[in-house]
Amino acid sequence: MEQREVRMGDFGSEGAVFWQAARAGRFILPKCIDCGQVHWYPRAVCPFCLSSEIGWQESRGLGHVYASTFFRRTDAPYVIAYVELDEGPRMLTTIVTGDVASISIGQRVQIHFAADDTVNGAYPVFRPIGAS
Amino acid sequence: MNGVPQIVGAFEHPTRLAPDKTVAQLHAEAARGALADAGLTKDDVDGYFCSGDAPGGALSMANYLNLRLRHCDTLDVGGSSAVAQVAQACAAIQMGKCNVALITQAGRPKSLGVTTGTKKIVKDSLAPDVIWELPYAVPNVANYALVAARHFYEFGTTSEQLAWVRVAASHHAQHNPNAVLRKLVTVDDVLQSPLISDPLHRLDCCLITDGGGAIVVARNEIAVSLRRPAIRLRGAGLALKHQEAGAIDLTYSAAAQSGREAFSQAGIDAADIRYASIYDSFTITVIIQLEDLGFCPKGKGGAFVADGNLIANVGRLAVNTDGGGLCNNHPANRGGITKVIEAVRQLRQEAVPAVQVKNCELACVQATGGHMATRHASATLILERT
């Protein structure tokens, strides 16, 4: 099976606005100007009405865990989850926590940007609310 | 039924580890086996069906096999491809596009050391979702663990119930001399195997094997002359399910749609089925699909599979009597072709006697391809011996 290295250049400009905001620590969600719906993941063409008029709305990045799993088969086990944002969309992400046993469905979480030197400089992860 | 094509050849490559073979060679050896089973030769084939596991695609494989084709189909819906292609082959024959359709699937991920379950592998870096998911490195097992976690939460499903899927597979595999894992396991064995991605244990996960298989479908007039048991497609469905722009619901699969179409076309329902091949990439995969196909109500899959209910001649529904991907074979990391092959064995009364379902005249073949918690396809077939 082919394994390819993924480079930023492969992706063009479609997510550029999002990643630029992410690097500045801001979480923004794509919202179609024509149909008014918020979607995830961000696209240049609205997945509800195929409009190209996509705006962005600021988000506090609050939500709750819709599903989560603690993936152990690696040197540094981590929590993978779908987080349901208060704005509605469910996004695939990781939960950063020192206490994996405390992560369960329904747990309130808030966004946090993790540094990433391979793809986009910063990417969204979540932390349990109340945790340090 | 006179005009309906028949499945006339089916062959599962006996290898599970092929360090000295190429993938093209495995496809060819599988093709040879299925054509011999049908009583046909390579030169009878005028339609070829392969998918993403075929090296170089249809062009290179047709060249390698030296096929003279007037039809081909390269539908790639992951592990469900070969199942979907049985229906595509029947449709192509009925449209007059070909007379003898050959479907092959093969690969050697075992020899290549592909850790597809536990490492994220990017097959197509141009896929638009890659950049939004790559940072989280979601391996296959974690993808399905998310589905299991939500199922546990919504319906009270337990690890013990999941384990019963594996127990049934091992009961069947003990009778299959080619199966990789022939040792009987208990619910406790599954629960005591290491957690890989909560709540999935190691024994909730399928095998990685080299190998492959092939199916031959023929125009009815040709099939009749071959004097093979008449196995026909009575209903088929294909559906896709994905993240729905953020509205993903992990409690059901695309099998809800493909199953509805297949059963509706066949004019029967799940209650009429006593043998089913159900893609078992993970134990949870089986439970979700059984629910979606209507073998039990949504959320009751855990209870349905418990207490040996999937064991042939013990439970209500015999599932994967070859031992499935969990214990027998999972070539190319695609479970589709072996699911069709075991259903054909059951319908021909050629399964191992200990697991043969008596008077098996109808079989359901169900596979999902891709990843259930992100993007997947589902193909359902209702096959009948007439």
Short mmCIF file of C-alpha atoms in Angstrom, two decimals:
data_model
loop_
_atom_site.label_atom_id
_atom_site.label_comp_id
_atom_site.label_asym_id
_atom_site.label_seq_id
_atom_site.Cartn_x
_atom_site.Cartn_y
_atom_site.Cartn_z
CA MET A 1 0.00 0.00 0.00
CA GLU A 2 1.32 3.40 -0.95
CA GLN A 3 2.35 5.77 1.80
CA ARG A 4 2.70 9.40 0.80
CA GLU A 5 4.26 12.28 2.56
CA VAL A 6 1.73 15.06 2.90
CA ARG A 7 2.87 18.56 2.12
CA MET A 8 1.10 21.84 2.66
CA GLY A 9 1.45 22.63 -1.04
CA ASP A 10 -0.87 19.74 -1.87
CA PHE A 11 -3.80 21.53 -0.33
CA GLY A 12 -3.73 24.89 -2.06
CA SER A 13 -5.50 27.83 -0.53
CA GLU A 14 -8.82 26.34 0.53
CA GLY A 15 -8.09 26.35 4.25
CA ALA A 16 -5.68 29.31 4.29
CA VAL A 17 -7.99 31.72 6.15
CA PHE A 18 -8.71 29.14 8.81
CA TRP A 19 -5.07 28.21 9.36
CA GLN A 20 -3.98 31.84 9.47
CA ALA A 21 -6.51 32.48 12.25
CA ALA A 22 -5.44 29.29 14.00
CA ARG A 23 -1.83 30.43 14.07
CA ALA A 24 -3.06 33.62 15.77
CA GLY A 25 -4.98 31.55 18.32
CA ARG A 26 -8.43 32.35 16.87
CA PHE A 27 -11.02 29.67 16.10
CA ILE A 28 -13.29 30.59 13.22
CA LEU A 29 -16.03 28.56 11.60
CA PRO A 30 -17.05 28.67 7.95
CA LYS A 31 -20.59 29.97 7.46
CA CYS A 32 -22.28 30.19 4.09
CA ILE A 33 -23.38 33.74 3.28
CA ASP A 34 -26.11 32.44 0.96
CA CYS A 35 -27.75 29.71 3.07
CA GLY A 36 -26.53 30.74 6.51
CA GLN A 37 -25.37 27.28 7.56
CA VAL A 38 -22.17 26.53 9.45
CA HIS A 39 -20.22 23.55 8.18
CA TRP A 40 -17.19 21.50 9.16
CA TYR A 41 -14.55 20.92 7.83
CA PRO A 42 -14.01 24.26 6.05
CA ARG A 43 -14.52 24.32 2.28
CA ALA A 44 -14.47 26.92 -0.48
CA VAL A 45 -17.83 25.59 -1.69
CA CYS A 46 -20.73 25.26 0.74
CA PRO A 47 -21.60 21.59 1.37
CA PHE A 48 -25.25 22.54 1.90
CA CYS A 49 -25.97 24.72 -1.17
CA LEU A 50 -22.75 24.72 -3.26
CA SER A 51 -22.39 28.49 -2.94
CA SER A 52 -18.90 29.93 -3.17
CA GLU A 53 -19.81 32.78 -0.82
CA ILE A 54 -18.29 31.50 2.41
CA GLY A 55 -17.85 33.82 5.37
CA TRP A 56 -16.32 33.14 8.75
CA GLN A 57 -17.74 33.48 12.23
CA GLU A 58 -15.77 33.71 15.44
CA SER A 59 -16.26 30.79 17.80
CA ARG A 60 -15.37 30.46 21.47
CA GLY A 61 -14.57 26.86 20.68
CA LEU A 62 -16.85 25.41 23.34
CA GLY A 63 -18.55 22.07 23.04
CA HIS A 64 -18.84 18.58 24.47
CA VAL A 65 -17.46 15.14 23.71
CA TYR A 66 -19.75 13.24 21.32
CA ALA A 67 -17.53 10.12 21.20
CA SER A 68 -14.02 9.42 22.40
CA THR A 69 -11.42 6.68 22.50
CA PHE A 70 -8.07 6.36 24.23
CA PHE A 71 -5.70 5.01 21.60
CA ARG A 72 -3.02 3.03 23.41
CA ARG A 73 -1.06 1.25 20.71
CA THR A 74 1.63 3.90 20.38
CA ASP A 75 4.56 5.30 22.34
CA ALA A 76 2.52 8.29 23.45
CA PRO A 77 -1.14 7.22 23.83
CA TYR A 78 -3.71 9.92 23.16
CA VAL A 79 -7.45 10.59 23.17
CA ILE A 80 -9.21 10.83 19.81
CA ALA A 81 -12.71 12.27 19.82
CA TYR A 82 -15.57 13.83 18.00
CA VAL A 83 -16.42 17.09 19.72
CA GLU A 84 -19.85 18.58 19.13
CA LEU A 85 -19.40 22.34 19.04
CA ASP A 86 -22.05 24.53 20.63
CA GLU A 87 -22.60 25.90 17.10
CA GLY A 88 -23.64 22.38 16.02
CA PRO A 89 -20.97 20.72 13.89
CA ARG A 90 -19.17 17.64 15.15
CA MET A 91 -15.45 17.71 14.47
CA LEU A 92 -12.82 15.02 14.63
CA THR A 93 -10.07 16.06 17.03
CA THR A 94 -7.98 15.07 20.00
CA ILE A 95 -8.52 15.81 23.68
CA VAL A 96 -5.40 16.94 25.48
CA THR A 97 -5.47 15.92 29.12
CA GLY A 98 -3.29 14.38 31.75
CA ASP A 99 -6.26 12.43 33.05
CA VAL A 100 -7.60 10.26 30.24
CA ALA A 101 -9.85 8.32 32.60
CA SER A 102 -11.87 11.50 33.18
CA ILE A 103 -12.80 11.84 29.51
CA SER A 104 -16.26 10.56 28.78
CA ILE A 105 -19.09 11.38 26.43
CA GLY A 106 -20.76 14.62 27.46
CA GLN A 107 -17.60 16.14 29.00
CA ARG A 108 -17.46 19.89 28.31
CA VAL A 109 -14.38 20.94 26.40
CA GLN A 110 -12.76 24.09 25.04
CA ILE A 111 -10.51 24.62 22.08
CA HIS A 112 -6.80 25.06 22.33
CA PHE A 113 -4.27 25.35 19.53
CA ALA A 114 -1.43 22.89 19.42
CA ALA A 115 1.80 23.80 17.72
CA ASP A 116 2.47 21.81 14.58
CA ASP A 117 5.65 22.12 12.58
CA THR A 118 4.65 19.73 9.81
CA VAL A 119 1.44 20.95 8.25
CA ASN A 120 -0.01 24.29 9.19
CA GLY A 121 1.77 25.75 12.19
CA ALA A 122 -1.16 25.22 14.57
CA TYR A 123 -4.15 22.92 14.73
CA PRO A 124 -7.20 22.77 16.96
CA VAL A 125 -7.34 20.35 19.88
CA PHE A 126 -9.59 20.43 22.93
CA ARG A 127 -9.09 20.44 26.68
CA PRO A 128 -11.60 19.48 29.33
CA ILE A 129 -13.07 22.60 30.91
CA GLY A 130 -11.85 22.92 34.46
CA ALA A 131 -8.58 21.12 33.77
CA SER A 132 -5.31 23.03 33.94
CA MET B 1 -35.10 -16.33 -13.17
CA ASN B 2 -34.10 -17.62 -16.58
CA GLY B 3 -32.50 -14.41 -17.74
CA VAL B 4 -30.66 -13.71 -14.51
CA PRO B 5 -26.87 -14.20 -14.47
CA GLN B 6 -25.34 -16.73 -12.12
CA ILE B 7 -22.30 -16.80 -9.87
CA VAL B 8 -20.51 -19.77 -11.40
CA GLY B 9 -17.04 -19.53 -9.90
CA ALA B 10 -15.65 -18.66 -6.49
CA PHE B 11 -12.16 -19.19 -5.14
CA GLU B 12 -10.36 -18.16 -1.99
CA HIS B 13 -6.59 -18.22 -2.33
CA PRO B 14 -5.26 -20.59 0.36
CA THR B 15 -2.27 -18.43 1.23
CA ARG B 16 -2.28 -16.10 4.22
CA LEU B 17 1.38 -15.11 3.93
CA ALA B 18 3.01 -14.67 0.55
CA PRO B 19 6.44 -13.07 0.94
CA ASP B 20 7.64 -14.37 -2.42
CA LYS B 21 4.66 -13.49 -4.58
CA THR B 22 3.62 -10.22 -6.21
CA VAL B 23 0.16 -8.70 -5.84
CA ALA B 24 -0.51 -9.15 -9.57
CA GLN B 25 0.41 -12.82 -9.22
CA LEU B 26 -2.04 -13.26 -6.34
CA HIS B 27 -4.81 -11.69 -8.46
CA ALA B 28 -3.92 -14.06 -11.29
CA GLU B 29 -3.81 -17.15 -9.08
CA ALA B 30 -7.18 -16.20 -7.60
CA ALA B 31 -8.58 -15.72 -11.11
CA ARG B 32 -7.26 -19.12 -12.17
CA GLY B 33 -8.93 -20.76 -9.19
CA ALA B 34 -12.31 -19.15 -9.75
CA LEU B 35 -12.30 -19.89 -13.50
CA ALA B 36 -11.37 -23.52 -12.83
CA ASP B 37 -14.18 -23.70 -10.27
CA ALA B 38 -16.58 -22.42 -12.93
CA GLY B 39 -15.26 -24.70 -15.66
CA LEU B 40 -14.29 -21.71 -17.78
CA THR B 41 -10.99 -20.44 -19.15
CA LYS B 42 -9.34 -17.06 -19.22
CA ASP B 43 -10.39 -16.61 -22.82
CA ASP B 44 -14.05 -16.79 -21.84
CA VAL B 45 -13.71 -13.61 -19.77
CA ASP B 46 -14.91 -10.46 -21.50
CA GLY B 47 -15.63 -8.30 -18.45
CA TYR B 48 -13.09 -7.58 -15.71
CA PHE B 49 -13.79 -6.05 -12.32
CA CYS B 50 -11.06 -4.91 -9.96
CA SER B 51 -10.53 -2.16 -7.43
CA GLY B 52 -7.91 -0.13 -5.60
CA ASP B 53 -5.98 -3.22 -4.55
CA ALA B 54 -5.26 -4.18 -8.20
CA PRO B 55 -1.73 -2.99 -9.01
CA GLY B 56 -1.78 -0.63 -11.98
CA GLY B 57 -5.56 -0.79 -12.08
CA ALA B 58 -7.61 -2.52 -14.76
CA LEU B 59 -5.21 -1.61 -17.56
CA SER B 60 -2.13 -3.19 -16.02
CA MET B 61 -4.07 -6.17 -14.73
CA ALA B 62 -5.81 -6.83 -18.06
CA ASN B 63 -2.39 -6.63 -19.69
CA TYR B 64 -0.82 -8.96 -17.10
CA LEU B 65 -3.64 -11.49 -17.38
CA ASN B 66 -3.78 -11.05 -21.15
CA LEU B 67 -7.56 -10.61 -21.08
CA ARG B 68 -9.53 -9.56 -24.14
CA LEU B 69 -12.16 -7.32 -22.67
CA ARG B 70 -15.19 -5.39 -23.83
CA HIS B 71 -16.16 -4.21 -20.37
CA CYS B 72 -14.40 -3.24 -17.15
CA ASP B 73 -15.31 -1.67 -13.83
CA THR B 74 -12.95 -0.29 -11.20
CA LEU B 75 -15.38 0.86 -8.54
CA ASP B 76 -13.40 1.56 -5.37
CA VAL B 77 -15.43 1.60 -2.20
CA GLY B 78 -12.72 0.07 -0.03
CA GLY B 79 -13.45 -3.29 1.52
CA SER B 80 -16.96 -3.36 0.12
CA SER B 81 -15.76 -3.10 -3.50
CA ALA B 82 -15.89 -6.76 -4.46
CA VAL B 83 -19.35 -7.13 -2.93
CA ALA B 84 -20.65 -4.14 -4.85
CA GLN B 85 -19.00 -5.46 -8.00
CA VAL B 86 -21.01 -8.69 -7.91
CA ALA B 87 -24.07 -6.51 -8.49
CA GLN B 88 -22.21 -4.40 -11.07
CA ALA B 89 -21.21 -7.57 -12.90
CA CYS B 90 -24.78 -8.87 -12.97
CA ALA B 91 -26.01 -5.50 -14.25
CA ALA B 92 -23.33 -5.37 -16.94
CA ILE B 93 -24.25 -8.86 -18.14
CA GLN B 94 -27.94 -7.99 -18.17
CA MET B 95 -27.16 -4.87 -20.19
CA GLY B 96 -25.29 -7.02 -22.70
CA LYS B 97 -21.94 -5.44 -21.89
CA CYS B 98 -20.24 -8.76 -21.20
CA ASN B 99 -20.96 -12.48 -20.93
CA VAL B 100 -18.43 -13.66 -18.37
CA ALA B 101 -17.37 -11.28 -15.61
CA LEU B 102 -14.25 -11.88 -13.54
CA ILE B 103 -13.86 -10.10 -10.19
CA THR B 104 -10.49 -10.27 -8.43
CA GLN B 105 -9.21 -8.93 -5.16
CA ALA B 106 -5.78 -9.59 -3.64
CA GLY B 107 -2.98 -8.03 -1.68
CA ARG B 108 -0.05 -8.73 0.60
CA PRO B 109 -0.18 -6.26 3.47
CA LYS B 110 1.12 -8.94 5.86
CA SER B 111 4.36 -9.35 3.96
CA LEU B 112 4.70 -5.61 3.54
CA GLY B 113 4.37 -5.11 7.28
CA VAL B 114 1.48 -2.72 6.81
CA THR B 115 0.21 -1.72 10.25
CA THR B 116 -3.02 -0.45 8.86
CA GLY B 117 -4.93 -0.89 12.08
CA THR B 118 -2.72 1.07 14.39
CA LYS B 119 -0.94 3.61 12.20
CA LYS B 120 -2.52 6.34 10.13
CA ILE B 121 -1.82 5.70 6.47
CA VAL B 122 -2.55 8.39 3.91
CA LYS B 123 -3.48 6.71 0.66
CA ASP B 124 -4.44 9.85 -1.23
CA SER B 125 -2.94 13.06 0.06
CA LEU B 126 -5.13 15.10 -2.29
CA ALA B 127 -8.32 13.93 -0.57
CA PRO B 128 -9.92 17.14 0.72
CA ASP B 129 -10.41 15.80 4.25
CA VAL B 130 -6.77 14.83 4.79
CA ILE B 131 -5.52 18.15 6.09
CA TRP B 132 -8.38 18.40 8.60
CA GLU B 133 -7.73 14.97 10.06
CA LEU B 134 -4.05 14.26 9.58
CA PRO B 135 -2.96 16.13 12.73
CA TYR B 136 -5.03 13.71 14.80
CA ALA B 137 -3.50 10.59 13.23
CA VAL B 138 -6.66 8.52 13.60
CA PRO B 139 -5.80 4.87 12.92
CA ASN B 140 -8.46 2.41 11.75
CA VAL B 141 -8.90 0.87 15.16
CA ALA B 142 -9.54 4.25 16.78
CA ASN B 143 -12.00 5.14 14.03
CA TYR B 144 -14.12 2.09 14.84
CA ALA B 145 -13.52 2.54 18.58
CA LEU B 146 -15.34 5.87 18.30
CA VAL B 147 -18.32 4.02 16.85
CA ALA B 148 -18.17 1.46 19.64
CA ALA B 149 -17.89 4.12 22.32
CA ARG B 150 -21.00 5.91 21.09
CA HIS B 151 -22.88 2.60 20.79
CA PHE B 152 -21.97 1.72 24.38
CA TYR B 153 -23.15 5.16 25.52
CA GLU B 154 -26.44 5.23 23.64
CA PHE B 155 -27.52 1.61 23.97
CA GLY B 156 -25.64 0.13 26.90
CA THR B 157 -23.71 -2.27 24.69
CA THR B 158 -20.87 -4.00 26.53
CA SER B 159 -17.41 -5.38 25.80
CA GLU B 160 -18.73 -8.84 26.71
CA GLN B 161 -21.30 -8.57 23.94
CA LEU B 162 -18.67 -7.48 21.41
CA ALA B 163 -16.54 -10.42 22.47
CA TRP B 164 -19.27 -12.85 21.40
CA VAL B 165 -18.66 -11.87 17.77
CA ARG B 166 -15.06 -13.02 18.13
CA VAL B 167 -16.07 -16.16 20.00
CA ALA B 168 -18.42 -17.15 17.15
CA ALA B 169 -15.69 -16.49 14.58
CA SER B 170 -13.30 -18.77 16.45
CA HIS B 171 -15.93 -21.50 16.69
CA HIS B 172 -16.13 -21.46 12.90
CA ALA B 173 -12.40 -21.04 12.25
CA GLN B 174 -11.52 -24.17 14.21
CA HIS B 175 -13.01 -26.17 11.32
CA ASN B 176 -11.20 -24.23 8.57
CA PRO B 177 -7.74 -25.68 7.84
CA ASN B 178 -6.68 -22.48 6.06
CA ALA B 179 -7.72 -20.13 8.86
CA VAL B 180 -4.94 -18.16 10.52
CA LEU B 181 -6.39 -18.45 14.02
CA ARG B 182 -8.04 -21.80 14.67
CA LYS B 183 -7.97 -21.79 18.45
CA LEU B 184 -11.28 -21.44 20.24
CA VAL B 185 -11.48 -18.30 22.31
CA THR B 186 -13.81 -17.39 25.14
CA VAL B 187 -15.41 -14.11 26.10
CA ASP B 188 -12.81 -13.87 28.86
CA ASP B 189 -9.97 -14.34 26.37
CA VAL B 190 -11.23 -11.34 24.42
CA LEU B 191 -11.71 -9.19 27.52
CA GLN B 192 -8.26 -10.08 28.80
CA SER B 193 -6.52 -9.27 25.53
CA PRO B 194 -4.91 -5.82 25.66
CA LEU B 195 -7.00 -2.73 25.05
CA ILE B 196 -5.87 -1.22 21.76
CA SER B 197 -8.24 1.72 21.51
CA ASP B 198 -10.91 1.84 24.22
CA PRO B 199 -13.26 0.01 24.26
CA LEU B 200 -11.76 -2.27 21.57
CA HIS B 201 -9.42 -5.03 22.67
CA ARG B 202 -6.88 -6.75 20.51
CA LEU B 203 -9.24 -9.66 19.86
CA ASP B 204 -11.97 -7.26 18.70
CA CYS B 205 -9.74 -6.53 15.69
CA CYS B 206 -9.48 -8.43 12.41
CA LEU B 207 -6.42 -10.03 10.90
CA ILE B 208 -3.97 -8.61 8.40
CA THR B 209 -3.25 -11.27 5.79
CA ASP B 210 -1.82 -11.75 2.33
CA GLY B 211 -3.97 -13.50 -0.21
CA GLY B 212 -7.05 -12.86 -2.21
CA GLY B 213 -9.96 -14.34 -4.04
CA ALA B 214 -12.01 -14.18 -7.18
CA ILE B 215 -15.58 -14.54 -8.35
CA VAL B 216 -16.91 -15.38 -11.81
CA VAL B 217 -20.39 -14.30 -12.90
CA ALA B 218 -21.78 -15.61 -16.19
CA ARG B 219 -24.71 -14.97 -18.49
CA ASN B 220 -27.46 -17.46 -17.67
CA GLU B 221 -27.21 -19.37 -20.97
CA ILE B 222 -23.49 -19.95 -20.34
CA ALA B 223 -24.05 -20.75 -16.69
CA VAL B 224 -26.64 -23.42 -17.44
CA SER B 225 -24.13 -25.25 -19.66
CA LEU B 226 -21.60 -25.33 -16.80
CA ARG B 227 -23.93 -27.32 -14.55
CA ARG B 228 -22.84 -25.54 -11.38
CA PRO B 229 -25.35 -24.95 -8.58
CA ALA B 230 -27.39 -21.94 -9.69
CA ILE B 231 -26.50 -19.02 -7.42
CA ARG B 232 -28.22 -15.81 -8.37
CA LEU B 233 -28.39 -12.26 -7.15
CA ARG B 234 -31.88 -11.52 -5.91
CA GLY B 235 -31.32 -8.07 -4.47
CA ALA B 236 -28.51 -5.54 -4.10
CA GLY B 237 -27.89 -2.19 -2.51
CA LEU B 238 -25.01 0.27 -2.39
CA ALA B 239 -24.88 3.37 -0.20
CA LEU B 240 -22.41 5.91 1.13
CA LYS B 241 -22.36 7.65 4.48
CA HIS B 242 -19.99 10.36 5.69
CA GLN B 243 -19.63 13.30 8.03
CA GLU B 244 -22.55 15.21 6.51
CA ALA B 245 -20.75 18.56 6.83
CA GLY B 246 -20.59 18.15 10.61
CA ALA B 247 -23.82 16.26 11.32
CA ILE B 248 -22.33 12.77 11.52
CA ASP B 249 -24.31 10.22 13.55
CA LEU B 250 -22.14 7.28 14.63
CA THR B 251 -25.00 5.01 15.69
CA TYR B 252 -25.74 3.62 12.26
CA SER B 253 -23.94 2.76 9.03
CA ALA B 254 -24.64 3.01 5.33
CA ALA B 255 -25.89 -0.57 5.62
CA ALA B 256 -29.22 0.86 6.77
CA GLN B 257 -29.72 2.22 3.24
CA SER B 258 -28.01 -0.51 1.19
CA GLY B 259 -29.74 -3.20 3.23
CA ARG B 260 -33.15 -1.64 2.77
CA GLU B 261 -32.63 -1.55 -0.99
CA ALA B 262 -31.31 -5.09 -1.22
CA PHE B 263 -34.05 -6.64 0.90
CA SER B 264 -36.72 -4.60 -0.83
CA GLN B 265 -35.53 -5.70 -4.26
CA ALA B 266 -35.36 -9.30 -3.08
CA GLY B 267 -38.84 -9.09 -1.61
CA ILE B 268 -37.75 -10.65 1.67
CA ASP B 269 -36.55 -9.41 5.03
CA ALA B 270 -33.88 -10.32 7.54
CA ALA B 271 -36.14 -12.88 9.21
CA ASP B 272 -35.86 -15.03 6.06
CA ILE B 273 -32.05 -15.24 6.28
CA ARG B 274 -30.23 -17.96 8.19
CA TYR B 275 -26.71 -17.41 6.84
CA ALA B 276 -25.04 -14.00 6.54
CA SER B 277 -21.52 -12.94 5.62
CA ILE B 278 -20.96 -9.72 7.53
CA TYR B 279 -17.73 -7.76 7.17
CA ASP B 280 -15.98 -8.03 10.50
CA SER B 281 -13.19 -5.48 10.41
CA PHE B 282 -13.91 -5.14 14.10
CA THR B 283 -16.49 -6.80 16.31
CA ILE B 284 -18.49 -3.57 16.55
CA THR B 285 -18.71 -3.47 12.75
CA VAL B 286 -20.73 -6.69 12.79
CA ILE B 287 -23.11 -5.48 15.48
CA ILE B 288 -23.86 -2.18 13.73
CA GLN B 289 -24.44 -3.86 10.37
CA LEU B 290 -26.71 -6.56 11.82
CA GLU B 291 -28.86 -3.85 13.36
CA ASP B 292 -28.90 -1.79 10.18
CA LEU B 293 -29.92 -4.80 8.10
CA GLY B 294 -32.87 -5.44 10.41
CA PHE B 295 -31.71 -8.66 12.08
CA CYS B 296 -32.56 -6.92 15.35
CA PRO B 297 -33.77 -3.46 16.38
CA LYS B 298 -31.28 -0.58 16.50
CA GLY B 299 -29.37 -0.73 19.76
CA LYS B 300 -30.10 -4.41 20.39
CA GLY B 301 -27.17 -5.77 18.39
CA GLY B 302 -25.14 -6.49 21.49
CA ALA B 303 -27.86 -8.68 22.92
CA PHE B 304 -28.44 -10.27 19.49
CA VAL B 305 -24.86 -11.53 19.08
CA ALA B 306 -24.49 -12.75 22.66
CA ASP B 307 -24.62 -16.34 23.86
CA GLY B 308 -23.50 -17.88 20.61
CA ASN B 309 -26.31 -16.54 18.47
CA LEU B 310 -23.96 -16.17 15.46
CA ILE B 311 -22.58 -19.74 15.69
CA ALA B 312 -23.71 -22.09 12.92
CA ASN B 313 -26.21 -24.71 14.04
CA VAL B 314 -26.26 -23.16 17.52
CA GLY B 315 -27.66 -19.66 17.16
CA ARG B 316 -30.42 -17.95 15.22
CA LEU B 317 -28.09 -16.64 12.48
CA ALA B 318 -24.87 -18.23 11.23
CA VAL B 319 -22.36 -15.46 10.46
CA ASN B 320 -18.99 -15.82 8.72
CA THR B 321 -18.74 -19.60 8.89
CA ASP B 322 -15.21 -19.48 7.42
CA GLY B 323 -14.00 -17.70 10.55
CA GLY B 324 -14.29 -14.29 8.92
CA GLY B 325 -11.72 -11.55 8.90
CA LEU B 326 -11.37 -11.95 12.64
CA CYS B 327 -9.95 -15.49 12.46
CA ASN B 328 -9.68 -16.76 8.89
CA ASN B 329 -8.56 -14.26 6.27
CA HIS B 330 -8.60 -10.54 5.49
CA PRO B 331 -6.62 -10.23 2.26
CA ALA B 332 -5.56 -6.77 1.07
CA ASN B 333 -7.22 -5.30 4.17
CA ARG B 334 -10.46 -5.68 2.25
CA GLY B 335 -13.01 -8.12 3.55
CA GLY B 336 -15.35 -8.09 0.59
CA ILE B 337 -14.36 -11.01 -1.58
CA THR B 338 -14.12 -13.59 1.20
CA LYS B 339 -17.62 -12.61 2.29
CA VAL B 340 -19.02 -13.45 -1.15
CA ILE B 341 -17.03 -16.68 -1.36
CA GLU B 342 -18.27 -18.10 1.95
CA ALA B 343 -21.86 -17.23 1.05
CA VAL B 344 -21.43 -19.14 -2.22
CA ARG B 345 -20.04 -22.13 -0.31
CA GLN B 346 -23.06 -22.08 2.00
CA LEU B 347 -25.53 -21.86 -0.87
CA ARG B 348 -23.80 -24.71 -2.70
CA GLN B 349 -23.76 -26.80 0.50
CA GLU B 350 -19.97 -26.81 0.15
CA ALA B 351 -19.15 -25.26 3.51
CA VAL B 352 -17.29 -27.33 6.07
CA PRO B 353 -19.92 -29.81 7.36
CA ALA B 354 -19.65 -28.63 10.96
CA VAL B 355 -20.68 -25.11 9.94
CA GLN B 356 -22.92 -25.84 6.95
CA VAL B 357 -26.37 -24.30 7.42
CA LYS B 358 -28.95 -26.93 6.49
CA ASN B 359 -30.98 -26.22 3.37
CA CYS B 360 -29.33 -22.84 2.97
CA GLU B 361 -31.17 -21.29 0.03
CA LEU B 362 -30.79 -17.60 0.83
CA ALA B 363 -27.72 -15.72 1.98
CA CYS B 364 -27.03 -12.12 2.84
CA VAL B 365 -23.62 -10.66 2.02
CA GLN B 366 -22.80 -7.38 3.72
CA ALA B 367 -19.64 -5.29 3.64
CA THR B 368 -18.65 -1.79 4.60
CA GLY B 369 -15.61 -0.14 3.06
CA GLY B 370 -13.64 2.85 4.20
CA HIS B 371 -13.98 3.97 7.81
CA MET B 372 -17.22 3.90 9.68
CA ALA B 373 -16.58 6.95 11.86
CA THR B 374 -15.61 9.22 8.96
CA ARG B 375 -16.49 8.04 5.44
CA HIS B 376 -17.65 4.65 4.33
CA ALA B 377 -19.64 2.73 1.78
CA SER B 378 -21.88 -0.26 2.27
CA ALA B 379 -22.74 -2.98 -0.20
CA THR B 380 -25.46 -5.56 0.47
CA LEU B 381 -26.32 -8.61 -1.62
CA ILE B 382 -29.11 -11.11 -1.25
CA LEU B 383 -28.02 -14.31 -2.98
CA GLU B 384 -30.25 -17.26 -3.71
CA ARG B 385 -29.78 -20.84 -4.84
CA THR B 386 -32.52 -21.63 -7.31
#
